[in-house]
Tab-separated table of C-alpha atoms in Angstrom:
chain	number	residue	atom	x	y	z
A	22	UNK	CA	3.319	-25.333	9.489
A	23	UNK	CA	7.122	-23.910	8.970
A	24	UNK	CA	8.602	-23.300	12.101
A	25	UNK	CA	11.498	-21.119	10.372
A	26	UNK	CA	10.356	-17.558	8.858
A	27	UNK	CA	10.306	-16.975	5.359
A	28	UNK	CA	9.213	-13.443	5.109
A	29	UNK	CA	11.078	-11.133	7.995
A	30	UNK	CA	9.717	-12.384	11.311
A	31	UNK	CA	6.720	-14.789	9.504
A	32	UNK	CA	6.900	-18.447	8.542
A	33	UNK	CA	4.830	-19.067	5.448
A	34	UNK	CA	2.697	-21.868	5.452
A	35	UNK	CA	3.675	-24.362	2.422
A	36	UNK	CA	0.503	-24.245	0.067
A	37	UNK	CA	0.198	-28.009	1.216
A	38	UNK	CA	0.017	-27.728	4.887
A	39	UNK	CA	-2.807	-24.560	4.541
A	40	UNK	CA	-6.387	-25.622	5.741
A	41	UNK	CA	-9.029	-25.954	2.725
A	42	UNK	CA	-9.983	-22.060	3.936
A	43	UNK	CA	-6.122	-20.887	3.718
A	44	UNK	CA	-6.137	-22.853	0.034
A	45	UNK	CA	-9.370	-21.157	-1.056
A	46	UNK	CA	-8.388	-17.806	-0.078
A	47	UNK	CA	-4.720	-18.502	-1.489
A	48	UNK	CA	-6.107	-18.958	-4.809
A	49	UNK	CA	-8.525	-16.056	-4.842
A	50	UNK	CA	-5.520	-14.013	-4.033
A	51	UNK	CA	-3.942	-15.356	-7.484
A	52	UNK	CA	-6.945	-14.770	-9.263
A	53	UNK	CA	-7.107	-11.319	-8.386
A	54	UNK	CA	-3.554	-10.462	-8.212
A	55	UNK	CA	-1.956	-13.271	-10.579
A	56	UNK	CA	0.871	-13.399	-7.560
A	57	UNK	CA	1.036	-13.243	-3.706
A	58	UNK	CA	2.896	-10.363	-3.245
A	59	UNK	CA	4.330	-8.487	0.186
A	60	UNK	CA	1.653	-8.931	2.631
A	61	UNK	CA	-0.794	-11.534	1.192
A	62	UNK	CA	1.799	-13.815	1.988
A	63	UNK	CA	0.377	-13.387	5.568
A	64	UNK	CA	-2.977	-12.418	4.671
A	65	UNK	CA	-3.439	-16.211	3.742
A	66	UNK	CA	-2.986	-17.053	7.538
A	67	UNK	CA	-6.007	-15.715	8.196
A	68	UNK	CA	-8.837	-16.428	5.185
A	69	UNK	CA	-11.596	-13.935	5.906
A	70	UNK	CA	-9.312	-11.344	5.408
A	71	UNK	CA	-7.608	-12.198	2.603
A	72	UNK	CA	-10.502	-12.897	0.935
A	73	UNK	CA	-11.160	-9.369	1.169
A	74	UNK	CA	-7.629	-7.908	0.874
A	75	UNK	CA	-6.909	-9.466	-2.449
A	76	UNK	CA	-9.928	-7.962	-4.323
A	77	UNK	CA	-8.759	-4.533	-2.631
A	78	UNK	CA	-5.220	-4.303	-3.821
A	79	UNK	CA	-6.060	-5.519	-7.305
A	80	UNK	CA	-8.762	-2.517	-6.887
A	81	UNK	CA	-5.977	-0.487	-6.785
A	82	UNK	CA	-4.152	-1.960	-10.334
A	83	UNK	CA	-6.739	-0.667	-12.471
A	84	UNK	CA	-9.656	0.538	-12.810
A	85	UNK	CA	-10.029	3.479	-10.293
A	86	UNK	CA	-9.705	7.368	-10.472
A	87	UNK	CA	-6.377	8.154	-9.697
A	88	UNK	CA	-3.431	7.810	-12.205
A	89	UNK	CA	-0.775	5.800	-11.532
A	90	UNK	CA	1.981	9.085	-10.612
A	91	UNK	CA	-1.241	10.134	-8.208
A	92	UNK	CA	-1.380	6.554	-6.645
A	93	UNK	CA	2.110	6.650	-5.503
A	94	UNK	CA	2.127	10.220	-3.758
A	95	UNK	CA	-0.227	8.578	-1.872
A	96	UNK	CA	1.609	5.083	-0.939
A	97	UNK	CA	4.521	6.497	-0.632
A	98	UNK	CA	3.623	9.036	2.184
A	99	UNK	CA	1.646	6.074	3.805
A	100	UNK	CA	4.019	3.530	3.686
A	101	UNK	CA	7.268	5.787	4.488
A	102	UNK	CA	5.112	7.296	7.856
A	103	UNK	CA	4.926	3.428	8.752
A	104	UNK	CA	8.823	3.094	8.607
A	105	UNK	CA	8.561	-0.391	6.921
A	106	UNK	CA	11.342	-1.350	4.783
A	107	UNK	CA	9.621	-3.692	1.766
A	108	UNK	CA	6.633	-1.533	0.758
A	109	UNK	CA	8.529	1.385	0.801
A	110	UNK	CA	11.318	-0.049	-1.335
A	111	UNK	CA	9.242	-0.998	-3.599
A	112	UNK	CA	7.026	2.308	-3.932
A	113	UNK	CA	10.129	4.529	-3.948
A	114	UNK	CA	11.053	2.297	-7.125
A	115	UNK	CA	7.551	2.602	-8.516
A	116	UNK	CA	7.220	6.418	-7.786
A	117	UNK	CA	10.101	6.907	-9.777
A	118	UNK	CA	8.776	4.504	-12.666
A	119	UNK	CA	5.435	6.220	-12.522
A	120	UNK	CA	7.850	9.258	-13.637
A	121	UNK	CA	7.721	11.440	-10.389
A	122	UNK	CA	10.699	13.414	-10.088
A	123	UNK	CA	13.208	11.543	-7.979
A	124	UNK	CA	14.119	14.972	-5.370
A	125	UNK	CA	10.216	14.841	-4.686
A	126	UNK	CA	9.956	11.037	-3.870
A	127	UNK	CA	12.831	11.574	-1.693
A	128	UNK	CA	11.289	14.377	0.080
A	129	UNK	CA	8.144	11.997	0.437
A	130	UNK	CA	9.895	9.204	1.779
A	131	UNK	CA	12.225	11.668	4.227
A	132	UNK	CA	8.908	13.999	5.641
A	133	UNK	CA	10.504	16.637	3.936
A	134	UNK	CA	7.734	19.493	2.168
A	135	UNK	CA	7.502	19.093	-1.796
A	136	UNK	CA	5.041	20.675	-4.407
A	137	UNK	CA	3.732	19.433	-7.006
A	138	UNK	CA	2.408	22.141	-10.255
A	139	UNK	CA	-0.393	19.506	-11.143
A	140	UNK	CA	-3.316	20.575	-8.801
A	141	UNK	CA	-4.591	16.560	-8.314
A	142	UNK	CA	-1.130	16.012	-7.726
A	143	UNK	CA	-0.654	18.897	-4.702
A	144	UNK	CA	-3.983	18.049	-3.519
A	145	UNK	CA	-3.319	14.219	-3.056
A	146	UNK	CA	0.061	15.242	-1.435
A	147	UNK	CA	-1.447	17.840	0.911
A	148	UNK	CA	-3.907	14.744	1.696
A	149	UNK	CA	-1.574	12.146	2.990
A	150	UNK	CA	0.142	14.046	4.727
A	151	UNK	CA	-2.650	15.563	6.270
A	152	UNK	CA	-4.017	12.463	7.323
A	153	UNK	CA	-0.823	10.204	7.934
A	154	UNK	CA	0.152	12.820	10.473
A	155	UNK	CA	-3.225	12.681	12.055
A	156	UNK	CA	-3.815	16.203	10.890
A	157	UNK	CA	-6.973	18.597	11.369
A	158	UNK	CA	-8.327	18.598	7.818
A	159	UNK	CA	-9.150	22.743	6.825
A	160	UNK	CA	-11.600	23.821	4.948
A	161	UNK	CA	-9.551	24.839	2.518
A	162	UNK	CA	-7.908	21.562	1.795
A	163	UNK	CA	-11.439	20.097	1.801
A	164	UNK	CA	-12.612	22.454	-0.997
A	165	UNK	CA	-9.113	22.224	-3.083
A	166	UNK	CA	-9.685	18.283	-3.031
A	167	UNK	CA	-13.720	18.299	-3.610
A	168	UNK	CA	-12.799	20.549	-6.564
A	169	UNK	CA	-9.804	18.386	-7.889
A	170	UNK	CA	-10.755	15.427	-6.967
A	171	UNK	CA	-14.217	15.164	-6.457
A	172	UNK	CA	-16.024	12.360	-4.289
A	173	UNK	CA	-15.406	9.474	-6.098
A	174	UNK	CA	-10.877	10.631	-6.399
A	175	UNK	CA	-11.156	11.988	-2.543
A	176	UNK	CA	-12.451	8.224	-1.104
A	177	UNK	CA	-9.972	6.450	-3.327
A	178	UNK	CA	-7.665	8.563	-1.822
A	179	UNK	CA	-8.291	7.854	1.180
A	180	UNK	CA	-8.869	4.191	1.215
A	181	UNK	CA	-5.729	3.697	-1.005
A	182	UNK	CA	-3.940	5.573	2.071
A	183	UNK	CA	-5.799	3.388	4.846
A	184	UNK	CA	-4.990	0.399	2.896
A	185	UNK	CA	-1.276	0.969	2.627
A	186	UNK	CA	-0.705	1.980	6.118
A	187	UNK	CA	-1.894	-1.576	6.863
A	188	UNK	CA	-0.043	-3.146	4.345
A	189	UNK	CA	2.684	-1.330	5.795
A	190	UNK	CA	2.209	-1.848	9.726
A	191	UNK	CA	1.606	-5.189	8.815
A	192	UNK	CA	5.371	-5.550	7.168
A	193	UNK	CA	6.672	-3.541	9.466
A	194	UNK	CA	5.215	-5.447	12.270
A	195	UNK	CA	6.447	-9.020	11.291
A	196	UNK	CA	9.914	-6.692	10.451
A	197	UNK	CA	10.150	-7.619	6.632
A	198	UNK	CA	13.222	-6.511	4.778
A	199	UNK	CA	13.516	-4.525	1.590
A	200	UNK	CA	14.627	-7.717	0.150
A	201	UNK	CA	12.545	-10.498	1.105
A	202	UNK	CA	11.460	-13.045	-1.616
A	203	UNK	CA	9.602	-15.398	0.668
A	204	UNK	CA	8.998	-18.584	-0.373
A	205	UNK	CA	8.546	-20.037	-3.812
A	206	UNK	CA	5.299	-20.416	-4.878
């Protein structure tokens, strides 16, 4: 295994030094992401969980109830509360692509209040930071999101949050930069 790390703190492990689990779960990662990005990169150290990570995030490509400008109100409040350099980069970028209003992103990423006029929009704000704060959630919110959202938008919502705070405490925790390419694959 490298010695020297390759993403932030981590040393990747060279696709030919992974176990036969590591390899397996390295190329279900490619078949449901068609890349390793950020933090599969040391999701493959431990196979279980990567097997279940992968499937996840690509969840989160396509295929689910929130648009894509929704999505990243959501990652963006998670992943700025987490302080962790790469995922955040990379949403603020993405939040701005997605064709949020760059003041508002900023205001995300700085734990500054914003509004949003689209009423999924507010409510999927009001919900990250609601729960990234480890917020009481009112009634009222409750109702505003059951009516906007319904079931099926509030639990992606959720989950989407839960999953980037550990994508993001996991980058954080091995201290990944903004920047960090990682090895070729």
């Amino acid at each position: 295994m490298a010695e020297t790390p390759t993403f932030g703190r981590y040393a990747e492990i060279p696709y030919d030094e992974m176990t036969p689990e590591q390899q397996s779960a390295y190329q279900g990662m490619i078949e449901a992401r068609g890349r390793l990005p950020g933090p599969n990169k040391i999701y493959i150290h431990n196979p279980g969980l990567a097997k279940v990570m992968g499937p996840l995030g690509a969840y989160f490509r396509t295929g689910y109830s929130l648009s894509e400008r929704e999505r990243e109100i959501a990652v963006v409040i998670s992943c700025s509360r987490f302080h962790s350099a790469y995922p955040t980069n990379a949403h603020e970028r993405a939040a701005k692509n997605a064709g949020l209003p760059a003041d508002k992103v900023e205001a995300m990423l700085t734990g500054l209040p914003t509004s949003f006029e689209d009423t999924r929009e507010q409510v999927i704000y009001e919900m990250a930071t609601c729960l990234t704060n480890a917020r009481w959630v009112s009634k009222g919110l409750y109702e505003r999101a059951v009516a906007a959202l319904g079931h099926e938008g509030i639990t992606d919502t959720i989950t989407l949050i839960g999953f980037y705070a550990t994508v993001s405490m996991t980058l954080a925790f091995y201290d990944v930069p903004a920047d960090a390419p990682g090895l070729e694959r």
